[in-house]
Amino acid sequence: MTTLRFPDWRPLPPLQLVRLDWLEQAGVELALLRLDLVDERVSGNKWFKLAPYLRQAAEQGLEGLISLGGAHSNHLHALAAAGQRFGFATIGLLRGNEQDTPTVRDLRAWGMQLHWLGYAGYRERHAEGFWAPWRERYPRLLAVDEGGGGLPGALGCAPLVEQLGEQLPGIGWSGYDQLWAACGTGTTLAGLVLGEQGAHPLIGALAVPPGHGVEAMLPRLLAEAGHEDAGYRLLDASRGGFGKVDAELVRFMADFEAATGVPLEPLYTGKLLLALRDEVSAGRVPRGSRLVAVHSGGLQGRRTMEECLRRLP
């Protein structure tokens, strides 16, 4: 591999107005920022979080990126796809023992070198000194935290707010009242808070249970960026745990997809929109409100869950 050249690729996610009975009954309008449509492989919010790290690697004369994730990781999937497309090296440090999943098969096909850390080894990823042996082994690669987290990832998501604003006239809106996004690490929401600069309230729908780090990560990222005003609130949308899927969620996704033609996945955007529906139906969103929700992609990870989704009524 040669020194990484930063790919000057600026995908523009479309904004789509959706119409649903429960929205019309509440007098609320909803538009989706379709990050799932930015690219077939480098999909969702992952590119926006990766781009600042790629720029860093290029500026430092490095050859690629090394990062962490599970056997269904959207982050590693997008990283491997970007590495294949733009010609830079990628290394994945994976949770657990070696598995054969659709995601892992893609990682290998796209040239990512994989190291399985086991479960105990993966739990050490936040420990001081975790990265030292990997940096020694791969000195020409930039280490990136799980999910593309950290301030660079957040800053990469901040321009989404400007892109959103540019597309409002296309759906006949002059503005919006709330911006909604799912939270796994809090990085994307932090970026949206930085992009909004207090212009609109943000609602983060937690895909992980409360107390799993998002509440601490968000203020830390914002403080690191010199941003004092929070401008957001968090809702528990986890439904009992990350990856927990129940019959109500499956039915909601099926109805939403049938009515709008928009595919969902059950870990992030499905739970985000179900939490939004519950807030709207409970009357906690004022009549006349215009809401934007971020569809963060992740549809590739749904492949492994299809059988589970079919079994639930």
Short mmCIF file of C-alpha atoms in Angstrom, two decimals:
data_model
loop_
_atom_site.label_atom_id
_atom_site.label_comp_id
_atom_site.label_asym_id
_atom_site.label_seq_id
_atom_site.Cartn_x
_atom_site.Cartn_y
_atom_site.Cartn_z
CA MET A 1 0.00 0.00 0.00
CA THR A 2 1.13 3.56 -0.65
CA THR A 3 0.40 6.66 1.40
CA LEU A 4 -3.32 7.27 1.73
CA ARG A 5 -4.76 10.05 -0.41
CA PHE A 6 -7.80 11.69 1.11
CA PRO A 7 -10.81 10.94 -1.13
CA ASP A 8 -12.62 14.18 -1.84
CA TRP A 9 -16.05 12.53 -1.80
CA ARG A 10 -18.97 14.55 -0.47
CA PRO A 11 -22.15 12.49 -0.69
CA LEU A 12 -25.42 14.39 -0.33
CA PRO A 13 -28.13 12.45 1.56
CA PRO A 14 -31.64 13.14 0.24
CA LEU A 15 -34.46 14.44 2.42
CA GLN A 16 -37.74 12.56 2.06
CA LEU A 17 -41.16 13.56 3.35
CA VAL A 18 -43.17 10.61 4.68
CA ARG A 19 -46.91 10.40 5.27
CA LEU A 20 -48.41 8.11 7.91
CA ASP A 21 -51.82 7.92 9.56
CA TRP A 22 -50.49 8.52 13.08
CA LEU A 23 -48.68 11.64 11.92
CA GLU A 24 -51.76 13.05 10.20
CA GLN A 25 -53.95 12.34 13.23
CA ALA A 26 -51.52 14.30 15.43
CA GLY A 27 -51.09 17.14 12.93
CA VAL A 28 -47.34 16.50 12.74
CA GLU A 29 -45.11 16.32 9.65
CA LEU A 30 -42.00 14.13 9.35
CA ALA A 31 -39.09 14.08 6.93
CA LEU A 32 -36.26 11.54 6.87
CA LEU A 33 -32.66 12.43 6.14
CA ARG A 34 -31.81 9.31 4.15
CA LEU A 35 -28.18 8.57 5.01
CA ASP A 36 -28.90 5.00 3.97
CA LEU A 37 -28.98 6.23 0.37
CA VAL A 38 -25.58 7.96 0.23
CA ASP A 39 -23.97 4.78 -1.11
CA GLU A 40 -24.79 1.08 -1.44
CA ARG A 41 -21.71 -0.03 0.53
CA VAL A 42 -20.24 2.99 2.31
CA SER A 43 -23.66 3.62 3.77
CA GLY A 44 -25.32 5.62 6.50
CA ASN A 45 -23.64 7.90 9.00
CA LYS A 46 -20.41 5.90 8.91
CA TRP A 47 -18.72 7.78 6.07
CA PHE A 48 -19.29 11.11 7.78
CA LYS A 49 -17.60 9.82 10.94
CA LEU A 50 -14.75 8.19 9.01
CA ALA A 51 -13.84 11.09 6.73
CA PRO A 52 -12.00 13.20 9.37
CA TYR A 53 -9.90 10.19 10.36
CA LEU A 54 -9.01 9.54 6.74
CA ARG A 55 -7.95 13.15 6.40
CA GLN A 56 -5.75 12.80 9.49
CA ALA A 57 -4.15 9.64 8.10
CA ALA A 58 -3.45 11.32 4.77
CA GLU A 59 -1.94 14.39 6.47
CA GLN A 60 0.31 12.13 8.59
CA GLY A 61 1.50 10.18 5.56
CA LEU A 62 -0.09 6.92 6.75
CA GLU A 63 -1.43 4.04 4.69
CA GLY A 64 -4.81 3.34 6.24
CA LEU A 65 -6.95 2.77 9.34
CA ILE A 66 -7.25 0.13 12.07
CA SER A 67 -10.45 -0.02 14.13
CA LEU A 68 -12.78 -2.18 16.21
CA GLY A 69 -16.21 -3.74 15.93
CA GLY A 70 -18.34 -6.85 16.11
CA ALA A 71 -19.16 -9.52 13.56
CA HIS A 72 -22.10 -7.42 12.29
CA SER A 73 -20.44 -4.00 12.59
CA ASN A 74 -21.76 -1.28 10.30
CA HIS A 75 -18.64 0.73 11.08
CA LEU A 76 -16.17 -1.96 9.97
CA HIS A 77 -18.36 -2.73 6.96
CA ALA A 78 -18.20 0.88 5.76
CA LEU A 79 -14.48 1.12 6.57
CA ALA A 80 -13.65 -2.01 4.55
CA ALA A 81 -15.79 -0.84 1.63
CA ALA A 82 -14.13 2.58 1.63
CA GLY A 83 -10.70 0.97 1.80
CA GLN A 84 -11.43 -1.16 -1.23
CA ARG A 85 -12.91 1.75 -3.19
CA PHE A 86 -10.26 4.35 -2.41
CA GLY A 87 -7.26 2.06 -2.14
CA PHE A 88 -6.11 2.23 1.48
CA ALA A 89 -5.28 -0.49 4.02
CA THR A 90 -7.83 -1.56 6.65
CA ILE A 91 -7.44 -3.74 9.74
CA GLY A 92 -10.37 -4.89 11.89
CA LEU A 93 -10.10 -5.92 15.54
CA LEU A 94 -13.23 -7.98 16.20
CA ARG A 95 -15.17 -8.90 19.32
CA GLY A 96 -15.41 -12.56 20.27
CA ASN A 97 -14.19 -15.69 18.52
CA GLU A 98 -14.06 -16.14 14.78
CA GLN A 99 -17.51 -16.12 13.18
CA ASP A 100 -18.89 -16.44 9.67
CA THR A 101 -21.51 -13.75 9.08
CA PRO A 102 -22.55 -11.83 5.95
CA THR A 103 -20.70 -8.81 7.33
CA VAL A 104 -17.49 -10.76 8.01
CA ARG A 105 -17.61 -12.26 4.51
CA ASP A 106 -17.82 -8.76 3.06
CA LEU A 107 -14.91 -7.56 5.20
CA ARG A 108 -12.72 -10.34 3.91
CA ALA A 109 -13.86 -9.90 0.31
CA TRP A 110 -12.98 -6.21 0.46
CA GLY A 111 -9.47 -6.84 1.74
CA MET A 112 -9.76 -6.03 5.44
CA GLN A 113 -7.33 -8.01 7.60
CA LEU A 114 -9.13 -9.39 10.67
CA HIS A 115 -7.93 -10.14 14.19
CA TRP A 116 -10.35 -11.81 16.64
CA LEU A 117 -9.77 -10.58 20.20
CA GLY A 118 -12.10 -12.89 22.10
CA TYR A 119 -14.63 -11.37 24.50
CA ALA A 120 -12.27 -10.65 27.38
CA GLY A 121 -9.72 -9.11 25.02
CA TYR A 122 -12.34 -6.89 23.42
CA ARG A 123 -13.48 -5.62 26.82
CA GLU A 124 -9.99 -4.19 27.28
CA ARG A 125 -10.45 -1.75 24.39
CA HIS A 126 -10.92 1.21 26.76
CA ALA A 127 -7.97 0.28 28.96
CA GLU A 128 -4.87 2.44 29.03
CA GLY A 129 -2.25 0.95 26.74
CA PHE A 130 -4.72 -1.10 24.66
CA TRP A 131 -3.57 0.47 21.39
CA ALA A 132 0.17 0.36 22.11
CA PRO A 133 0.91 -3.14 20.72
CA TRP A 134 -1.30 -2.55 17.70
CA ARG A 135 0.41 0.74 16.88
CA GLU A 136 3.75 -1.03 17.18
CA ARG A 137 2.58 -3.81 14.88
CA TYR A 138 0.94 -1.46 12.37
CA PRO A 139 2.85 1.84 12.62
CA ARG A 140 1.57 3.02 9.23
CA LEU A 141 -2.10 2.84 10.25
CA LEU A 142 -4.19 5.33 12.21
CA ALA A 143 -6.07 3.83 15.18
CA VAL A 144 -9.79 4.69 15.27
CA ASP A 145 -12.05 3.92 18.22
CA GLU A 146 -15.07 1.64 17.99
CA GLY A 147 -17.79 3.00 15.74
CA GLY A 148 -15.66 5.92 14.56
CA GLY A 149 -16.28 7.59 17.92
CA GLY A 150 -14.45 10.62 19.26
CA LEU A 151 -14.42 14.30 18.41
CA PRO A 152 -13.21 13.88 14.79
CA GLY A 153 -16.18 11.59 14.11
CA ALA A 154 -18.57 14.10 15.66
CA LEU A 155 -17.11 16.97 13.64
CA GLY A 156 -17.58 14.89 10.51
CA CYS A 157 -21.33 14.69 11.23
CA ALA A 158 -21.78 18.42 11.96
CA PRO A 159 -22.11 19.44 8.24
CA LEU A 160 -25.17 17.20 7.94
CA VAL A 161 -27.19 20.02 9.48
CA GLU A 162 -26.20 22.41 6.70
CA GLN A 163 -26.92 19.78 4.05
CA LEU A 164 -30.32 19.22 5.63
CA GLY A 165 -31.11 22.93 5.53
CA GLU A 166 -30.19 23.15 1.86
CA GLN A 167 -32.80 20.53 0.97
CA LEU A 168 -35.76 21.89 2.91
CA PRO A 169 -37.14 23.89 -0.07
CA GLY A 170 -37.27 20.65 -2.06
CA ILE A 171 -39.98 19.26 0.25
CA GLY A 172 -41.73 22.62 0.62
CA TRP A 173 -40.47 23.44 4.12
CA SER A 174 -38.91 26.69 5.25
CA GLY A 175 -37.72 25.17 8.52
CA TYR A 176 -38.27 22.43 11.12
CA ASP A 177 -38.94 22.24 14.85
CA GLN A 178 -37.00 19.20 16.09
CA LEU A 179 -34.19 16.98 14.85
CA TRP A 180 -34.19 13.30 15.92
CA ALA A 181 -31.35 10.75 15.77
CA ALA A 182 -30.56 7.32 17.19
CA CYS A 183 -27.67 7.07 19.66
CA GLY A 184 -25.24 4.17 19.90
CA THR A 185 -22.12 5.98 21.12
CA GLY A 186 -23.48 9.54 20.97
CA THR A 187 -20.96 10.63 18.33
CA THR A 188 -23.50 11.40 15.60
CA LEU A 189 -25.80 13.26 17.99
CA ALA A 190 -22.85 15.31 19.27
CA GLY A 191 -22.04 16.27 15.69
CA LEU A 192 -25.63 17.32 15.06
CA VAL A 193 -25.61 19.43 18.23
CA LEU A 194 -22.45 21.14 17.01
CA GLY A 195 -23.99 21.68 13.59
CA GLU A 196 -27.23 23.08 14.98
CA GLN A 197 -25.50 25.56 17.32
CA GLY A 198 -28.71 25.86 19.31
CA ALA A 199 -30.98 26.59 16.34
CA HIS A 200 -33.27 23.59 16.96
CA PRO A 201 -33.74 21.10 19.81
CA LEU A 202 -32.34 17.61 19.26
CA ILE A 203 -33.79 14.38 20.57
CA GLY A 204 -31.49 11.39 20.87
CA ALA A 205 -33.19 7.98 20.93
CA LEU A 206 -30.93 5.63 22.91
CA ALA A 207 -30.29 2.34 21.11
CA VAL A 208 -28.40 1.17 24.21
CA PRO A 209 -29.92 1.15 27.70
CA PRO A 210 -29.43 4.22 29.90
CA GLY A 211 -26.14 4.14 31.74
CA HIS A 212 -24.19 2.49 28.93
CA GLY A 213 -22.00 5.49 28.21
CA VAL A 214 -23.92 7.84 25.94
CA GLU A 215 -24.89 10.19 28.77
CA ALA A 216 -21.21 10.62 29.69
CA MET A 217 -19.83 10.67 26.14
CA LEU A 218 -22.05 13.46 24.83
CA PRO A 219 -21.03 16.22 27.27
CA ARG A 220 -17.41 15.10 27.02
CA LEU A 221 -17.39 15.44 23.23
CA LEU A 222 -19.21 18.77 23.34
CA ALA A 223 -16.85 20.14 25.98
CA GLU A 224 -13.87 19.00 23.92
CA ALA A 225 -15.31 20.96 21.01
CA GLY A 226 -15.78 24.04 23.21
CA HIS A 227 -19.57 23.81 23.07
CA GLU A 228 -21.30 24.63 26.36
CA ASP A 229 -25.04 24.64 25.59
CA ALA A 230 -26.30 21.05 25.49
CA GLY A 231 -29.34 21.59 23.25
CA TYR A 232 -30.49 17.97 23.39
CA ARG A 233 -32.48 15.46 25.41
CA LEU A 234 -32.28 11.68 25.48
CA LEU A 235 -35.08 9.10 25.31
CA ASP A 236 -34.70 5.42 26.12
CA ALA A 237 -35.58 3.65 22.87
CA SER A 238 -33.52 0.51 23.60
CA ARG A 239 -36.52 -1.67 24.48
CA GLY A 240 -34.52 -3.41 27.19
CA GLY A 241 -31.10 -3.70 25.59
CA PHE A 242 -28.98 -3.16 22.52
CA GLY A 243 -30.07 -5.66 19.90
CA LYS A 244 -33.33 -6.45 21.72
CA VAL A 245 -36.12 -6.97 19.20
CA ASP A 246 -39.76 -7.58 20.09
CA ALA A 247 -43.00 -8.16 18.26
CA GLU A 248 -44.21 -4.56 18.57
CA LEU A 249 -41.01 -3.26 16.96
CA VAL A 250 -41.26 -5.79 14.11
CA ARG A 251 -44.90 -4.90 13.45
CA PHE A 252 -44.09 -1.20 13.51
CA MET A 253 -41.24 -1.67 11.02
CA ALA A 254 -43.43 -3.73 8.68
CA ASP A 255 -46.22 -1.12 8.76
CA PHE A 256 -43.76 1.76 8.28
CA GLU A 257 -42.06 0.07 5.33
CA ALA A 258 -45.39 -0.81 3.70
CA ALA A 259 -46.67 2.76 4.03
CA THR A 260 -43.51 4.62 3.00
CA GLY A 261 -41.33 2.22 1.02
CA VAL A 262 -38.42 3.08 3.33
CA PRO A 263 -36.46 0.05 4.60
CA LEU A 264 -35.56 0.04 8.30
CA GLU A 265 -33.29 -1.99 10.55
CA PRO A 266 -34.22 -2.92 14.13
CA LEU A 267 -31.19 -1.72 16.10
CA TYR A 268 -31.15 2.02 15.40
CA THR A 269 -33.60 3.62 12.96
CA GLY A 270 -36.45 1.23 13.67
CA LYS A 271 -36.25 1.96 17.39
CA LEU A 272 -35.76 5.68 16.73
CA LEU A 273 -38.95 5.94 14.69
CA LEU A 274 -40.97 3.79 17.09
CA ALA A 275 -39.94 6.08 19.95
CA LEU A 276 -40.87 9.08 17.80
CA ARG A 277 -44.29 7.58 17.07
CA ASP A 278 -44.88 6.97 20.78
CA GLU A 279 -44.01 10.58 21.61
CA VAL A 280 -46.27 11.90 18.84
CA SER A 281 -49.18 9.59 19.73
CA ALA A 282 -48.92 10.54 23.41
CA GLY A 283 -49.37 14.20 22.49
CA ARG A 284 -45.87 15.21 23.62
CA VAL A 285 -45.10 16.75 20.22
CA PRO A 286 -47.10 19.95 19.57
CA ARG A 287 -49.61 19.90 16.73
CA GLY A 288 -48.20 21.66 13.69
CA SER A 289 -44.63 20.52 14.39
CA ARG A 290 -42.25 19.62 11.60
CA LEU A 291 -39.77 16.91 12.57
CA VAL A 292 -36.66 15.60 10.83
CA ALA A 293 -35.35 12.13 11.72
CA VAL A 294 -31.95 10.84 10.62
CA HIS A 295 -32.02 7.44 8.92
CA SER A 296 -28.50 6.33 9.87
CA GLY A 297 -28.32 3.34 7.52
CA GLY A 298 -27.09 0.04 8.92
CA LEU A 299 -29.28 -2.00 6.58
CA GLN A 300 -26.44 -4.44 5.84
CA GLY A 301 -26.62 -5.64 9.44
CA ARG A 302 -30.24 -6.65 8.98
CA ARG A 303 -29.22 -9.65 6.88
CA THR A 304 -28.33 -11.75 9.92
CA MET A 305 -31.58 -10.80 11.72
CA GLU A 306 -34.02 -11.64 8.93
CA GLU A 307 -34.91 -15.06 10.37
CA CYS A 308 -35.51 -13.56 13.82
CA LEU A 309 -37.68 -10.82 12.32
CA ARG A 310 -39.77 -13.38 10.41
CA ARG A 311 -40.36 -15.47 13.55
CA LEU A 312 -41.80 -12.58 15.55
CA PRO A 313 -45.53 -11.99 14.84
#
